Amino acid sequence: MKVKAKSKNNITTVRVLAKHPMETGRRVDKESGEKIPAHYIQELTCEHNGKVVFLAQLSTSVSQNPYLAFSFEGGVKGEVLQLRWNDNMGEIKKVETKIK
Amino acid sequence: MVISRRKFVNLVTLGSTACLTLLTPITSWAAWASDAFNATKTEDVYQNLFGSTELIESDEVALKVPKIAENGGAVPVSIKTQMKGVESISIVVKDNPQPLSASFQIPAGTIADVSTRIRLAQTSTVTAVIKANGKLYTKSQEVKVTIGGCGG
């Protein structure tokens, strides 16, 4: 998961690129002829100073390697943001990033 | 089987959290809104996600999507509004097998301005739904797709 957070005029803009196949469950494996099971991020959250500033619920119709951009009031250079996603197979990924 | 004190405490906490999650309504975003995401009709999406199908079309909702998408697998979408009291922003693609694409919670202090990339199975109307002050405001635009995003 790549995260870029920038603070300007007391507004922090966050851009996230999560690495994930986002399988729809509708694709067929060309070699075995079997359906590839659905595998996708369900929730992505961003916390700043212990407060959730953004919560995204996603489905299979979000593109592969999901891109998300959002912004919130506050946030100072050097402060840490905690990002976390979990997918339908129970996988969890956490990333911390400093605001620039 | 002997359960240690620590394990017992953990089990109780887990159990009560699960109960709470089940008891809280969908609107509180306690869990992934599976009913809304699995719905195959847009009316069911609205009913399951918001408990209402009363939509108000509004020019205050700014929806930015391309008119023609060469690749339906990654269509950029940006939604923003100047409205106050925004609670959530959702993206609904009418002609996708499951219309609800994504839903974003906007807590106080977060700016109602989000961007992402979505999949379109075929040419479809894309609708941005903003929940503000308990009401649903929408803006739609058609996106023509030359190559589908879902399926092989």
PDB file of C-alpha atoms in Angstrom:
ATOM      1  CA  MET A   1       0.000   0.000   0.000  1.00  0.00           C
ATOM      2  CA  LYS A   2       1.454   3.303  -1.086  1.00  0.00           C
ATOM      3  CA  VAL A   3       0.270   6.367   0.796  1.00  0.00           C
ATOM      4  CA  LYS A   4       1.071  10.010   0.249  1.00  0.00           C
ATOM      5  CA  ALA A   5      -0.202  12.616   2.695  1.00  0.00           C
ATOM      6  CA  LYS A   6       0.419  16.315   2.283  1.00  0.00           C
ATOM      7  CA  SER A   7      -0.633  19.159   4.543  1.00  0.00           C
ATOM      8  CA  LYS A   8      -1.379  22.583   3.078  1.00  0.00           C
ATOM      9  CA  ASN A   9      -3.416  25.449   4.544  1.00  0.00           C
ATOM     10  CA  ASN A  10      -4.519  23.248   7.450  1.00  0.00           C
ATOM     11  CA  ILE A  11      -5.946  20.632   5.081  1.00  0.00           C
ATOM     12  CA  THR A  12      -4.333  17.232   4.693  1.00  0.00           C
ATOM     13  CA  THR A  13      -4.782  15.477   1.377  1.00  0.00           C
ATOM     14  CA  VAL A  14      -4.235  11.733   1.341  1.00  0.00           C
ATOM     15  CA  ARG A  15      -3.739   9.584  -1.720  1.00  0.00           C
ATOM     16  CA  VAL A  16      -3.732   5.818  -1.373  1.00  0.00           C
ATOM     17  CA  LEU A  17      -2.782   3.125  -3.829  1.00  0.00           C
ATOM     18  CA  ALA A  18      -3.536  -0.256  -2.290  1.00  0.00           C
ATOM     19  CA  LYS A  19      -1.984  -3.272  -3.954  1.00  0.00           C
ATOM     20  CA  HIS A  20      -4.742  -5.832  -4.370  1.00  0.00           C
ATOM     21  CA  PRO A  21      -6.051  -8.046  -7.221  1.00  0.00           C
ATOM     22  CA  MET A  22      -9.730  -7.144  -6.516  1.00  0.00           C
ATOM     23  CA  GLU A  23     -10.947 -10.374  -8.115  1.00  0.00           C
ATOM     24  CA  THR A  24     -14.625 -10.102  -9.041  1.00  0.00           C
ATOM     25  CA  GLY A  25     -15.411 -13.804  -8.756  1.00  0.00           C
ATOM     26  CA  ARG A  26     -16.692 -13.706 -12.332  1.00  0.00           C
ATOM     27  CA  ARG A  27     -13.408 -14.270 -14.125  1.00  0.00           C
ATOM     28  CA  VAL A  28     -12.517 -17.722 -15.398  1.00  0.00           C
ATOM     29  CA  ASP A  29      -9.024 -19.196 -15.225  1.00  0.00           C
ATOM     30  CA  LYS A  30      -8.130 -19.839 -18.868  1.00  0.00           C
ATOM     31  CA  GLU A  31      -6.027 -22.945 -18.111  1.00  0.00           C
ATOM     32  CA  SER A  32      -8.209 -24.828 -15.635  1.00  0.00           C
ATOM     33  CA  GLY A  33     -11.531 -23.407 -16.824  1.00  0.00           C
ATOM     34  CA  GLU A  34     -12.530 -22.779 -13.226  1.00  0.00           C
ATOM     35  CA  LYS A  35     -13.859 -19.575 -11.774  1.00  0.00           C
ATOM     36  CA  ILE A  36     -11.361 -17.494  -9.850  1.00  0.00           C
ATOM     37  CA  PRO A  37     -12.902 -16.861  -6.412  1.00  0.00           C
ATOM     38  CA  ALA A  38     -13.775 -13.300  -5.443  1.00  0.00           C
ATOM     39  CA  HIS A  39     -10.994 -11.601  -3.503  1.00  0.00           C
ATOM     40  CA  TYR A  40     -11.384  -7.930  -2.762  1.00  0.00           C
ATOM     41  CA  ILE A  41     -10.846  -5.230  -0.159  1.00  0.00           C
ATOM     42  CA  GLN A  42     -14.003  -4.594   1.842  1.00  0.00           C
ATOM     43  CA  GLU A  43     -12.974  -1.790   4.129  1.00  0.00           C
ATOM     44  CA  LEU A  44     -10.233   0.796   4.225  1.00  0.00           C
ATOM     45  CA  THR A  45      -9.836   3.215   7.103  1.00  0.00           C
ATOM     46  CA  CYS A  46      -7.551   6.117   7.854  1.00  0.00           C
ATOM     47  CA  GLU A  47      -6.900   7.311  11.401  1.00  0.00           C
ATOM     48  CA  HIS A  48      -5.349  10.557  12.521  1.00  0.00           C
ATOM     49  CA  ASN A  49      -4.595  11.076  16.239  1.00  0.00           C
ATOM     50  CA  GLY A  50      -6.813   8.116  17.103  1.00  0.00           C
ATOM     51  CA  LYS A  51      -9.794   9.512  15.182  1.00  0.00           C
ATOM     52  CA  VAL A  52     -11.153   7.847  12.052  1.00  0.00           C
ATOM     53  CA  VAL A  53     -11.039  10.524   9.362  1.00  0.00           C
ATOM     54  CA  PHE A  54     -12.028   8.299   6.459  1.00  0.00           C
ATOM     55  CA  LEU A  55     -13.791   4.978   6.047  1.00  0.00           C
ATOM     56  CA  ALA A  56     -14.305   3.402   2.655  1.00  0.00           C
ATOM     57  CA  GLN A  57     -16.402   0.340   1.943  1.00  0.00           C
ATOM     58  CA  LEU A  58     -15.491  -1.196  -1.377  1.00  0.00           C
ATOM     59  CA  SER A  59     -16.867  -3.908  -3.627  1.00  0.00           C
ATOM     60  CA  THR A  60     -15.593  -5.968  -6.524  1.00  0.00           C
ATOM     61  CA  SER A  61     -16.418  -3.142  -8.897  1.00  0.00           C
ATOM     62  CA  VAL A  62     -13.543  -1.045  -7.646  1.00  0.00           C
ATOM     63  CA  SER A  63     -10.564  -1.322  -9.971  1.00  0.00           C
ATOM     64  CA  GLN A  64      -7.586  -3.565  -9.379  1.00  0.00           C
ATOM     65  CA  ASN A  65      -5.001  -1.926  -7.082  1.00  0.00           C
ATOM     66  CA  PRO A  66      -7.589   0.529  -5.735  1.00  0.00           C
ATOM     67  CA  TYR A  67      -6.813   4.217  -5.811  1.00  0.00           C
ATOM     68  CA  LEU A  68      -8.429   6.495  -3.262  1.00  0.00           C
ATOM     69  CA  ALA A  69      -8.011  10.192  -2.618  1.00  0.00           C
ATOM     70  CA  PHE A  70      -9.563  12.217   0.188  1.00  0.00           C
ATOM     71  CA  SER A  71      -8.754  15.120   2.470  1.00  0.00           C
ATOM     72  CA  PHE A  72      -9.513  16.263   5.981  1.00  0.00           C
ATOM     73  CA  GLU A  73      -9.128  19.368   8.120  1.00  0.00           C
ATOM     74  CA  GLY A  74      -6.129  19.493  10.426  1.00  0.00           C
ATOM     75  CA  GLY A  75      -2.983  17.460  10.286  1.00  0.00           C
ATOM     76  CA  VAL A  76       0.505  18.851  10.773  1.00  0.00           C
ATOM     77  CA  LYS A  77       3.742  17.973   9.019  1.00  0.00           C
ATOM     78  CA  GLY A  78       5.410  15.025  10.729  1.00  0.00           C
ATOM     79  CA  GLU A  79       2.237  13.627  12.302  1.00  0.00           C
ATOM     80  CA  VAL A  80       1.470   9.998  11.649  1.00  0.00           C
ATOM     81  CA  LEU A  81      -1.554   8.565   9.822  1.00  0.00           C
ATOM     82  CA  GLN A  82      -2.598   4.961  10.311  1.00  0.00           C
ATOM     83  CA  LEU A  83      -4.165   3.231   7.350  1.00  0.00           C
ATOM     84  CA  ARG A  84      -5.648  -0.222   7.361  1.00  0.00           C
ATOM     85  CA  TRP A  85      -7.584  -2.385   4.965  1.00  0.00           C
ATOM     86  CA  ASN A  86      -9.193  -5.771   5.300  1.00  0.00           C
ATOM     87  CA  ASP A  87     -10.469  -8.015   2.529  1.00  0.00           C
ATOM     88  CA  ASN A  88     -13.151 -10.685   2.200  1.00  0.00           C
ATOM     89  CA  MET A  89     -10.614 -13.432   2.909  1.00  0.00           C
ATOM     90  CA  GLY A  90      -9.701 -11.958   6.274  1.00  0.00           C
ATOM     91  CA  GLU A  91      -6.390 -10.517   5.192  1.00  0.00           C
ATOM     92  CA  ILE A  92      -5.413  -7.294   6.950  1.00  0.00           C
ATOM     93  CA  LYS A  93      -2.798  -4.772   5.949  1.00  0.00           C
ATOM     94  CA  LYS A  94      -1.659  -1.841   8.056  1.00  0.00           C
ATOM     95  CA  VAL A  95       0.537   1.048   7.029  1.00  0.00           C
ATOM     96  CA  GLU A  96       1.743   4.140   8.858  1.00  0.00           C
ATOM     97  CA  THR A  97       2.726   7.237   7.013  1.00  0.00           C
ATOM     98  CA  LYS A  98       4.019  10.659   7.996  1.00  0.00           C
ATOM     99  CA  ILE A  99       2.286  13.792   6.788  1.00  0.00           C
ATOM    100  CA  LYS A 100       4.589  15.821   4.561  1.00  0.00           C
TER     101      LYS A 100
ATOM    102  CA  MET B   1     -10.657 -28.551  28.224  1.00  0.00           C
ATOM    103  CA  VAL B   2      -9.203 -25.989  30.571  1.00  0.00           C
ATOM    104  CA  ILE B   3      -9.647 -22.359  29.637  1.00  0.00           C
ATOM    105  CA  SER B   4      -7.152 -19.923  31.061  1.00  0.00           C
ATOM    106  CA  ARG B   5      -8.347 -16.710  32.628  1.00  0.00           C
ATOM    107  CA  ARG B   6      -6.863 -14.650  29.777  1.00  0.00           C
ATOM    108  CA  LYS B   7      -8.504 -16.807  27.138  1.00  0.00           C
ATOM    109  CA  PHE B   8     -11.840 -16.507  28.920  1.00  0.00           C
ATOM    110  CA  VAL B   9     -11.610 -12.703  29.001  1.00  0.00           C
ATOM    111  CA  ASN B  10     -10.705 -12.679  25.323  1.00  0.00           C
ATOM    112  CA  LEU B  11     -13.632 -14.904  24.470  1.00  0.00           C
ATOM    113  CA  VAL B  12     -16.080 -12.715  26.380  1.00  0.00           C
ATOM    114  CA  THR B  13     -14.778  -9.576  24.675  1.00  0.00           C
ATOM    115  CA  LEU B  14     -14.961 -11.229  21.260  1.00  0.00           C
ATOM    116  CA  GLY B  15     -18.477 -12.485  21.900  1.00  0.00           C
ATOM    117  CA  SER B  16     -19.816  -9.161  23.089  1.00  0.00           C
ATOM    118  CA  THR B  17     -18.213  -7.337  20.156  1.00  0.00           C
ATOM    119  CA  ALA B  18     -19.858  -9.774  17.758  1.00  0.00           C
ATOM    120  CA  CYS B  19     -23.235  -9.251  19.433  1.00  0.00           C
ATOM    121  CA  LEU B  20     -22.872  -5.489  19.274  1.00  0.00           C
ATOM    122  CA  THR B  21     -21.928  -5.656  15.608  1.00  0.00           C
ATOM    123  CA  LEU B  22     -25.018  -7.704  14.853  1.00  0.00           C
ATOM    124  CA  LEU B  23     -27.286  -5.431  16.848  1.00  0.00           C
ATOM    125  CA  THR B  24     -26.176  -2.146  15.294  1.00  0.00           C
ATOM    126  CA  PRO B  25     -28.068  -1.058  12.181  1.00  0.00           C
ATOM    127  CA  ILE B  26     -26.304  -0.874   8.835  1.00  0.00           C
ATOM    128  CA  THR B  27     -26.407   2.911   8.826  1.00  0.00           C
ATOM    129  CA  SER B  28     -23.923   3.056  11.696  1.00  0.00           C
ATOM    130  CA  TRP B  29     -21.262   1.466   9.468  1.00  0.00           C
ATOM    131  CA  ALA B  30     -20.318  -1.075  12.070  1.00  0.00           C
ATOM    132  CA  ALA B  31     -19.629  -3.668   9.389  1.00  0.00           C
ATOM    133  CA  TRP B  32     -19.321  -4.012   5.657  1.00  0.00           C
ATOM    134  CA  ALA B  33     -22.786  -3.349   4.233  1.00  0.00           C
ATOM    135  CA  SER B  34     -23.117  -6.772   2.591  1.00  0.00           C
ATOM    136  CA  ASP B  35     -26.861  -6.490   1.854  1.00  0.00           C
ATOM    137  CA  ALA B  36     -26.386  -3.272  -0.061  1.00  0.00           C
ATOM    138  CA  PHE B  37     -23.308  -4.505  -1.893  1.00  0.00           C
ATOM    139  CA  ASN B  38     -24.917  -7.816  -2.890  1.00  0.00           C
ATOM    140  CA  ALA B  39     -28.134  -6.193  -4.117  1.00  0.00           C
ATOM    141  CA  THR B  40     -28.658  -6.476  -7.860  1.00  0.00           C
ATOM    142  CA  LYS B  41     -31.213  -3.664  -8.248  1.00  0.00           C
ATOM    143  CA  THR B  42     -30.487  -0.025  -7.544  1.00  0.00           C
ATOM    144  CA  GLU B  43     -33.702   0.333  -5.496  1.00  0.00           C
ATOM    145  CA  ASP B  44     -32.527  -2.468  -3.208  1.00  0.00           C
ATOM    146  CA  VAL B  45     -29.132  -0.788  -2.866  1.00  0.00           C
ATOM    147  CA  TYR B  46     -30.732   2.432  -1.634  1.00  0.00           C
ATOM    148  CA  GLN B  47     -33.170   0.600   0.607  1.00  0.00           C
ATOM    149  CA  ASN B  48     -30.435  -1.516   2.208  1.00  0.00           C
ATOM    150  CA  LEU B  49     -27.819   1.204   2.485  1.00  0.00           C
ATOM    151  CA  PHE B  50     -29.954   4.165   3.551  1.00  0.00           C
ATOM    152  CA  GLY B  51     -33.336   2.672   4.410  1.00  0.00           C
ATOM    153  CA  SER B  52     -34.892   5.010   1.864  1.00  0.00           C
ATOM    154  CA  THR B  53     -35.295   5.327  -1.896  1.00  0.00           C
ATOM    155  CA  GLU B  54     -36.188   9.003  -1.869  1.00  0.00           C
ATOM    156  CA  LEU B  55     -33.545  10.670  -3.993  1.00  0.00           C
ATOM    157  CA  ILE B  56     -33.224  14.358  -4.701  1.00  0.00           C
ATOM    158  CA  GLU B  57     -31.362  15.276  -7.853  1.00  0.00           C
ATOM    159  CA  SER B  58     -29.078  18.172  -7.090  1.00  0.00           C
ATOM    160  CA  ASP B  59     -26.594  20.312  -8.992  1.00  0.00           C
ATOM    161  CA  GLU B  60     -24.761  20.845  -5.726  1.00  0.00           C
ATOM    162  CA  VAL B  61     -23.340  17.363  -6.145  1.00  0.00           C
ATOM    163  CA  ALA B  62     -20.344  17.536  -8.437  1.00  0.00           C
ATOM    164  CA  LEU B  63     -19.691  14.262 -10.241  1.00  0.00           C
ATOM    165  CA  LYS B  64     -16.671  13.980 -12.483  1.00  0.00           C
ATOM    166  CA  VAL B  65     -16.526  10.931 -14.753  1.00  0.00           C
ATOM    167  CA  PRO B  66     -15.432  10.608 -18.377  1.00  0.00           C
ATOM    168  CA  LYS B  67     -18.182  10.558 -21.052  1.00  0.00           C
ATOM    169  CA  ILE B  68     -16.367   7.772 -22.868  1.00  0.00           C
ATOM    170  CA  ALA B  69     -14.160   5.220 -21.146  1.00  0.00           C
ATOM    171  CA  GLU B  70     -11.906   3.172 -23.378  1.00  0.00           C
ATOM    172  CA  ASN B  71     -11.211   0.759 -20.565  1.00  0.00           C
ATOM    173  CA  GLY B  72     -14.141  -0.117 -18.336  1.00  0.00           C
ATOM    174  CA  GLY B  73     -11.708  -1.704 -15.896  1.00  0.00           C
ATOM    175  CA  ALA B  74     -10.496   1.596 -14.477  1.00  0.00           C
ATOM    176  CA  VAL B  75     -12.831   4.555 -14.791  1.00  0.00           C
ATOM    177  CA  PRO B  76     -11.781   7.565 -12.704  1.00  0.00           C
ATOM    178  CA  VAL B  77     -14.564   9.028 -10.555  1.00  0.00           C
ATOM    179  CA  SER B  78     -14.446  12.185  -8.452  1.00  0.00           C
ATOM    180  CA  ILE B  79     -17.293  13.383  -6.285  1.00  0.00           C
ATOM    181  CA  LYS B  80     -17.453  16.529  -4.232  1.00  0.00           C
ATOM    182  CA  THR B  81     -19.900  19.005  -2.808  1.00  0.00           C
ATOM    183  CA  GLN B  82     -19.999  22.272  -0.890  1.00  0.00           C
ATOM    184  CA  MET B  83     -23.007  21.072   1.092  1.00  0.00           C
ATOM    185  CA  LYS B  84     -22.778  21.035   4.873  1.00  0.00           C
ATOM    186  CA  GLY B  85     -23.504  18.070   7.081  1.00  0.00           C
ATOM    187  CA  VAL B  86     -22.330  15.423   4.640  1.00  0.00           C
ATOM    188  CA  GLU B  87     -22.412  11.946   6.195  1.00  0.00           C
ATOM    189  CA  SER B  88     -21.506   9.698   3.305  1.00  0.00           C
ATOM    190  CA  ILE B  89     -20.717   9.540  -0.395  1.00  0.00           C
ATOM    191  CA  SER B  90     -21.606   6.482  -2.478  1.00  0.00           C
ATOM    192  CA  ILE B  91     -21.099   5.431  -6.075  1.00  0.00           C
ATOM    193  CA  VAL B  92     -23.805   3.453  -7.865  1.00  0.00           C
ATOM    194  CA  VAL B  93     -23.379   1.999 -11.357  1.00  0.00           C
ATOM    195  CA  LYS B  94     -26.830   1.149 -12.686  1.00  0.00           C
ATOM    196  CA  ASP B  95     -25.900  -1.567 -15.186  1.00  0.00           C
ATOM    197  CA  ASN B  96     -23.226  -3.392 -13.186  1.00  0.00           C
ATOM    198  CA  PRO B  97     -24.185  -6.868 -11.911  1.00  0.00           C
ATOM    199  CA  GLN B  98     -24.021  -5.395  -8.396  1.00  0.00           C
ATOM    200  CA  PRO B  99     -24.713  -1.681  -8.715  1.00  0.00           C
ATOM    201  CA  LEU B 100     -23.151  -0.421  -5.486  1.00  0.00           C
ATOM    202  CA  SER B 101     -19.495   0.163  -6.207  1.00  0.00           C
ATOM    203  CA  ALA B 102     -18.200   1.956  -3.136  1.00  0.00           C
ATOM    204  CA  SER B 103     -19.405   3.899  -0.151  1.00  0.00           C
ATOM    205  CA  PHE B 104     -17.374   6.406   1.824  1.00  0.00           C
ATOM    206  CA  GLN B 105     -18.108   7.641   5.306  1.00  0.00           C
ATOM    207  CA  ILE B 106     -17.353  11.316   5.797  1.00  0.00           C
ATOM    208  CA  PRO B 107     -16.899  12.103   9.510  1.00  0.00           C
ATOM    209  CA  ALA B 108     -17.056  15.725  10.717  1.00  0.00           C
ATOM    210  CA  GLY B 109     -13.813  17.448   9.741  1.00  0.00           C
ATOM    211  CA  THR B 110     -13.339  15.383   6.607  1.00  0.00           C
ATOM    212  CA  ILE B 111     -13.920  17.200   3.348  1.00  0.00           C
ATOM    213  CA  ALA B 112     -16.660  15.953   1.030  1.00  0.00           C
ATOM    214  CA  ASP B 113     -14.313  15.367  -1.865  1.00  0.00           C
ATOM    215  CA  VAL B 114     -13.254  11.839  -2.845  1.00  0.00           C
ATOM    216  CA  SER B 115     -11.737  10.198  -5.898  1.00  0.00           C
ATOM    217  CA  THR B 116     -11.301   6.606  -6.923  1.00  0.00           C
ATOM    218  CA  ARG B 117     -11.301   4.286  -9.925  1.00  0.00           C
ATOM    219  CA  ILE B 118     -14.131   1.872 -10.611  1.00  0.00           C
ATOM    220  CA  ARG B 119     -15.074  -0.938 -12.977  1.00  0.00           C
ATOM    221  CA  LEU B 120     -17.923  -0.703 -15.464  1.00  0.00           C
ATOM    222  CA  ALA B 121     -19.197  -3.936 -16.979  1.00  0.00           C
ATOM    223  CA  GLN B 122     -20.825  -2.024 -19.825  1.00  0.00           C
ATOM    224  CA  THR B 123     -22.084   1.407 -20.787  1.00  0.00           C
ATOM    225  CA  SER B 124     -24.047   2.651 -17.804  1.00  0.00           C
ATOM    226  CA  THR B 125     -25.305   5.585 -15.822  1.00  0.00           C
ATOM    227  CA  VAL B 126     -23.013   6.389 -12.904  1.00  0.00           C
ATOM    228  CA  THR B 127     -24.711   8.000  -9.925  1.00  0.00           C
ATOM    229  CA  ALA B 128     -23.138   9.820  -7.023  1.00  0.00           C
ATOM    230  CA  VAL B 129     -25.239   9.691  -3.870  1.00  0.00           C
ATOM    231  CA  ILE B 130     -24.485  12.109  -1.066  1.00  0.00           C
ATOM    232  CA  LYS B 131     -26.192  11.714   2.255  1.00  0.00           C
ATOM    233  CA  ALA B 132     -26.366  15.071   3.990  1.00  0.00           C
ATOM    234  CA  ASN B 133     -28.572  16.018   6.947  1.00  0.00           C
ATOM    235  CA  GLY B 134     -30.426  12.730   6.578  1.00  0.00           C
ATOM    236  CA  LYS B 135     -31.406  13.362   2.939  1.00  0.00           C
ATOM    237  CA  LEU B 136     -30.084  11.753  -0.230  1.00  0.00           C
ATOM    238  CA  TYR B 137     -28.798  14.004  -3.003  1.00  0.00           C
ATOM    239  CA  THR B 138     -27.769  12.572  -6.357  1.00  0.00           C
ATOM    240  CA  LYS B 139     -26.149  13.440  -9.633  1.00  0.00           C
ATOM    241  CA  SER B 140     -25.893  11.051 -12.586  1.00  0.00           C
ATOM    242  CA  GLN B 141     -23.975  10.847 -15.808  1.00  0.00           C
ATOM    243  CA  GLU B 142     -23.729   8.251 -18.533  1.00  0.00           C
ATOM    244  CA  VAL B 143     -20.371   6.667 -19.267  1.00  0.00           C
ATOM    245  CA  LYS B 144     -19.895   4.871 -22.572  1.00  0.00           C
ATOM    246  CA  VAL B 145     -17.641   1.846 -22.322  1.00  0.00           C
ATOM    247  CA  THR B 146     -15.839   0.328 -25.264  1.00  0.00           C
ATOM    248  CA  ILE B 147     -14.171  -2.539 -23.330  1.00  0.00           C
ATOM    249  CA  GLY B 148     -15.921  -4.051 -20.300  1.00  0.00           C
ATOM    250  CA  GLY B 149     -14.350  -4.267 -16.869  1.00  0.00           C
ATOM    251  CA  CYS B 150     -16.062  -7.296 -15.396  1.00  0.00           C
ATOM    252  CA  GLY B 151     -15.686 -10.840 -16.665  1.00  0.00           C
ATOM    253  CA  GLY B 152     -12.929 -12.205 -18.879  1.00  0.00           C
TER     254      GLY B 152
END
